[in-house]
CSV table of C-alpha atoms in Angstrom, one decimal:
chain,number,residue,atom,x,y,z
A,1,UNK,CA,13.6,15.2,-5.5
A,2,UNK,CA,9.7,15.3,-5.5
A,3,UNK,CA,8.1,12.5,-3.5
A,4,UNK,CA,6.5,12.3,0.4
A,5,UNK,CA,8.4,12.3,3.8
A,6,UNK,CA,7.2,10.4,6.9
A,7,UNK,CA,8.6,11.2,10.2
A,8,UNK,CA,10.0,10.3,12.1
A,9,UNK,CA,11.1,6.6,10.9
A,10,UNK,CA,10.5,5.2,14.4
A,11,UNK,CA,8.7,6.2,17.5
A,12,UNK,CA,8.0,5.0,20.9
A,13,UNK,CA,4.9,5.7,22.8
A,14,UNK,CA,4.3,5.3,26.5
A,15,UNK,CA,0.8,4.5,27.6
A,16,UNK,CA,-1.7,6.9,27.9
A,17,UNK,CA,0.3,9.0,25.4
A,18,UNK,CA,-1.2,10.9,22.0
A,19,UNK,CA,1.8,10.4,19.5
A,20,UNK,CA,1.6,12.3,16.3
A,21,UNK,CA,3.2,11.0,12.8
A,22,UNK,CA,4.3,13.8,10.1
A,23,UNK,CA,3.7,13.3,6.7
A,24,UNK,CA,4.7,15.7,3.9
A,25,UNK,CA,4.1,15.6,-0.2
A,26,UNK,CA,5.6,18.4,-2.5
A,27,UNK,CA,4.3,16.3,-5.7
A,28,UNK,CA,1.0,18.6,-5.7
A,29,UNK,CA,-1.3,15.6,-5.3
A,30,UNK,CA,-4.5,16.2,-3.7
A,31,UNK,CA,-5.4,12.9,-2.4
A,32,UNK,CA,-3.5,11.2,1.0
A,33,UNK,CA,-3.9,8.7,2.5
A,34,UNK,CA,-2.7,6.7,6.0
A,35,UNK,CA,-1.9,2.7,6.0
A,36,UNK,CA,-1.0,0.7,8.6
A,37,UNK,CA,0.7,-2.6,8.1
A,38,UNK,CA,0.9,-5.6,10.7
A,39,UNK,CA,2.8,-8.7,10.0
A,40,UNK,CA,1.7,-10.9,7.8
A,41,UNK,CA,-1.3,-8.9,6.7
A,42,UNK,CA,-2.2,-6.3,3.8
A,43,UNK,CA,-2.1,-2.5,4.6
A,44,UNK,CA,-5.5,-1.3,5.9
A,45,UNK,CA,-7.0,2.1,5.4
A,46,UNK,CA,-7.0,4.1,8.6
A,47,UNK,CA,-8.1,7.7,7.2
A,48,UNK,CA,-7.7,9.4,3.4
A,49,UNK,CA,-8.2,13.1,2.3
A,50,UNK,CA,-9.0,14.3,-1.3
A,51,UNK,CA,-9.2,18.2,-0.8
A,52,UNK,CA,-7.5,20.0,1.8
A,53,UNK,CA,-10.0,20.7,5.0
A,54,UNK,CA,-11.7,17.4,4.2
A,55,UNK,CA,-11.1,13.5,5.2
A,56,UNK,CA,-12.9,10.6,5.4
A,57,UNK,CA,-12.7,7.6,7.9
A,58,UNK,CA,-11.0,4.2,6.4
A,59,UNK,CA,-11.3,0.9,7.7
A,60,UNK,CA,-9.8,0.8,11.2
A,61,UNK,CA,-10.1,4.7,12.3
A,62,UNK,CA,-10.9,4.1,15.7
A,63,UNK,CA,-8.0,5.9,17.6
A,64,UNK,CA,-6.8,7.6,15.1
A,65,UNK,CA,-7.1,11.4,14.2
A,66,UNK,CA,-5.9,13.6,11.2
A,67,UNK,CA,-5.8,17.0,9.4
A,68,UNK,CA,-6.0,18.1,6.3
A,69,UNK,CA,-5.0,21.8,6.8
A,70,UNK,CA,-2.3,22.3,3.6
A,71,UNK,CA,-2.5,20.4,0.7
A,72,UNK,CA,1.2,19.1,1.2
A,73,UNK,CA,0.8,17.7,4.6
A,74,UNK,CA,-1.5,15.2,6.7
A,75,UNK,CA,-0.4,14.5,9.9
A,76,UNK,CA,-1.6,11.1,11.7
A,77,UNK,CA,-2.2,11.1,16.0
A,78,UNK,CA,-2.1,7.9,17.3
A,79,UNK,CA,-4.3,8.5,20.5
A,80,UNK,CA,-4.7,6.9,23.9
A,81,UNK,CA,-7.9,4.9,22.6
A,82,UNK,CA,-5.7,3.3,20.2
A,83,UNK,CA,-5.1,-0.1,22.1
A,84,UNK,CA,-2.4,-1.7,19.9
A,85,UNK,CA,-0.3,1.1,18.1
A,86,UNK,CA,2.4,-1.1,17.7
A,87,UNK,CA,2.4,-1.6,13.8
A,88,UNK,CA,4.1,0.1,10.7
A,89,UNK,CA,2.6,3.0,9.2
A,90,UNK,CA,2.6,4.5,5.8
A,91,UNK,CA,1.2,7.4,4.2
A,92,UNK,CA,0.4,7.7,0.4
A,93,UNK,CA,-0.1,10.1,-2.4
A,94,UNK,CA,-1.8,9.8,-5.9
A,95,UNK,CA,-3.4,12.3,-8.2
A,96,UNK,CA,-6.9,12.6,-8.9
A,97,UNK,CA,-9.3,9.2,-8.2
A,98,UNK,CA,-8.4,6.2,-6.9
A,99,UNK,CA,-7.7,4.6,-10.5
A,100,UNK,CA,-4.3,6.4,-10.2
A,101,UNK,CA,-1.5,4.7,-8.8
A,102,UNK,CA,-0.8,5.5,-4.8
A,103,UNK,CA,3.3,6.4,-4.5
A,104,UNK,CA,4.1,5.8,-0.5
A,105,UNK,CA,6.4,7.1,1.9
A,106,UNK,CA,9.3,5.2,3.7
A,107,UNK,CA,7.0,5.1,6.5
A,108,UNK,CA,7.4,5.2,10.3
A,109,UNK,CA,7.5,2.4,12.9
A,110,UNK,CA,5.9,2.7,16.2
A,111,UNK,CA,6.1,0.8,19.2
A,112,UNK,CA,5.3,0.9,23.0
A,113,UNK,CA,7.4,1.2,25.7
U,1,UNK,CA,-13.5,-14.4,2.4
U,2,UNK,CA,-10.8,-11.8,2.1
U,3,UNK,CA,-11.1,-8.9,-0.5
U,4,UNK,CA,-8.0,-9.5,-2.1
U,5,UNK,CA,-6.2,-12.9,-1.7
U,6,UNK,CA,-2.5,-13.9,-3.0
U,7,UNK,CA,-0.5,-17.1,-1.7
U,8,UNK,CA,1.9,-16.0,0.5
U,9,UNK,CA,4.9,-18.1,-0.8
U,10,UNK,CA,7.6,-18.2,-0.7
U,11,UNK,CA,8.6,-18.9,-3.9
U,12,UNK,CA,12.0,-20.0,-4.3
U,13,UNK,CA,12.9,-19.6,-7.3
U,14,UNK,CA,16.6,-20.7,-9.1
U,15,UNK,CA,18.2,-17.3,-10.5
U,16,UNK,CA,17.4,-17.0,-14.4
U,17,UNK,CA,14.3,-19.1,-14.0
U,18,UNK,CA,10.5,-17.9,-14.7
U,19,UNK,CA,8.3,-17.5,-11.7
U,20,UNK,CA,4.7,-16.5,-12.1
U,21,UNK,CA,1.8,-16.0,-9.3
U,22,UNK,CA,-1.7,-14.6,-8.6
U,23,UNK,CA,-4.2,-12.7,-7.0
U,24,UNK,CA,-8.0,-12.8,-6.9
U,25,UNK,CA,-10.3,-10.3,-6.0
U,26,UNK,CA,-13.6,-10.5,-4.5
U,27,UNK,CA,-15.3,-7.7,-6.5
U,28,UNK,CA,-16.6,-7.7,-10.1
U,29,UNK,CA,-16.7,-4.1,-10.1
U,30,UNK,CA,-13.3,-3.5,-10.2
U,31,UNK,CA,-11.7,-0.8,-12.7
U,32,UNK,CA,-8.1,-1.2,-11.9
U,33,UNK,CA,-5.3,-2.9,-10.6
U,34,UNK,CA,-1.8,-2.4,-9.1
U,35,UNK,CA,1.4,-5.1,-8.6
U,36,UNK,CA,4.0,-3.5,-5.9
U,37,UNK,CA,6.8,-4.6,-4.6
U,38,UNK,CA,8.0,-4.2,-0.6
U,39,UNK,CA,11.1,-5.2,0.6
U,40,UNK,CA,11.3,-6.2,3.9
U,41,UNK,CA,10.8,-3.1,6.4
U,42,UNK,CA,10.6,-0.7,3.4
U,43,UNK,CA,8.0,1.0,1.6
U,44,UNK,CA,6.0,-0.7,-1.0
U,45,UNK,CA,7.0,0.4,-4.1
U,46,UNK,CA,4.9,0.4,-7.5
U,47,UNK,CA,5.8,-2.0,-10.4
U,48,UNK,CA,3.0,-2.2,-12.8
U,49,UNK,CA,-0.1,-0.9,-13.2
U,50,UNK,CA,-2.7,-3.2,-14.6
U,51,UNK,CA,-5.8,-0.9,-16.5
U,52,UNK,CA,-6.9,-3.4,-19.6
U,53,UNK,CA,-6.1,-7.3,-20.1
U,54,UNK,CA,-2.7,-6.7,-18.8
U,55,UNK,CA,0.8,-5.5,-19.8
U,56,UNK,CA,4.6,-6.4,-20.2
U,57,UNK,CA,7.7,-4.1,-18.7
U,58,UNK,CA,10.8,-5.6,-19.2
U,59,UNK,CA,11.1,-8.9,-18.0
U,60,UNK,CA,7.5,-8.3,-15.7
U,61,UNK,CA,4.4,-9.5,-17.0
U,62,UNK,CA,0.8,-8.9,-15.4
U,63,UNK,CA,-2.5,-10.1,-16.8
U,64,UNK,CA,-6.1,-9.3,-15.6
U,65,UNK,CA,-8.7,-12.3,-16.1
U,66,UNK,CA,-12.0,-10.3,-15.3
U,67,UNK,CA,-13.7,-13.7,-16.2
U,68,UNK,CA,-12.1,-15.9,-12.9
U,69,UNK,CA,-11.3,-12.6,-11.6
U,70,UNK,CA,-7.6,-12.6,-10.9
U,71,UNK,CA,-4.2,-11.1,-11.9
U,72,UNK,CA,-1.1,-12.4,-12.6
U,73,UNK,CA,2.7,-11.6,-12.6
U,74,UNK,CA,5.3,-13.4,-14.0
U,75,UNK,CA,8.8,-12.6,-14.0
U,76,UNK,CA,11.1,-14.1,-16.2
U,77,UNK,CA,14.9,-14.2,-16.2
U,78,UNK,CA,14.6,-14.3,-12.1
U,79,UNK,CA,17.8,-11.9,-10.7
U,80,UNK,CA,18.6,-12.1,-7.0
U,81,UNK,CA,17.7,-8.4,-6.8
U,82,UNK,CA,13.9,-9.5,-7.5
U,83,UNK,CA,13.8,-11.0,-3.5
U,84,UNK,CA,10.6,-9.3,-2.7
U,85,UNK,CA,7.0,-9.4,-1.2
U,86,UNK,CA,4.8,-8.5,-4.2
U,87,UNK,CA,1.9,-7.3,-3.2
U,88,UNK,CA,-1.5,-7.4,-5.2
U,89,UNK,CA,-3.5,-3.6,-5.3
U,90,UNK,CA,-7.1,-3.8,-6.6
U,91,UNK,CA,-9.4,-0.9,-6.9
U,92,UNK,CA,-13.0,-1.6,-5.9
U,93,UNK,CA,-15.0,0.8,-8.0
U,94,UNK,CA,-14.3,3.8,-10.2
U,95,UNK,CA,-16.0,6.4,-7.3
U,96,UNK,CA,-14.5,4.7,-4.3
U,97,UNK,CA,-12.3,7.5,-3.4
U,98,UNK,CA,-9.2,5.7,-0.8
U,99,UNK,CA,-10.7,2.6,-1.5
U,100,UNK,CA,-7.6,0.5,-2.4
U,101,UNK,CA,-7.6,-3.3,-1.2
U,102,UNK,CA,-4.1,-4.6,-0.6
U,103,UNK,CA,-3.6,-8.3,-0.7
U,104,UNK,CA,-0.7,-9.6,2.1
U,105,UNK,CA,1.5,-10.2,-0.8
U,106,UNK,CA,3.9,-13.1,-2.2
U,107,UNK,CA,6.8,-13.5,-1.3
U,108,UNK,CA,10.2,-14.2,-3.7
U,109,UNK,CA,13.5,-15.5,-3.0
U,110,UNK,CA,15.5,-16.2,-5.8
U,111,UNK,CA,18.7,-18.3,-4.7
U,112,UNK,CA,21.8,-18.4,-6.7
């Protein structure tokens, strides 16, 4: 089945620790996105990538980093500089152009220990 | 002012009734619009794309009013399984990669 796979489903971070969230898609989509969702708020864009080896900051990129070495993969690292990392993280992808709907993975819940 | 605004609800709807709610957006250049549904602690799932004045998919009807800058979603013959949060998503411009703006969602609760 084609889709977007995020792992792990739940993740706990210690103070000062970097953690990496995985996102893999087999939909052959060019564009991939990372969002953060906090309770009662809309999704906020962290980073996005249109093609391999290229990515752009979204609205809340501080404290996060990404890479796009393969078309299928767009991992997100939550660094120790992100002081409020507890949230629901969603990865999405779509075909050419942001006028195409995005399809989401089932998310990773990150909490601080 | 938020760029995409939705009434958070909840809209409590008896099973079989009709419910409708709106979403307003601030950017008049917006070209495409989507409704997603999100169940509690789950990922958003695409419900409908709204590219022109509106469209219908079974019991769901979406309408776009460009003059007043809002889109609406109407659910007819509500089912218990329609209980969810409905997210309004707006693309702010055709040349803005990744610039989808999400509303915070409207919660719908369908009761027996």
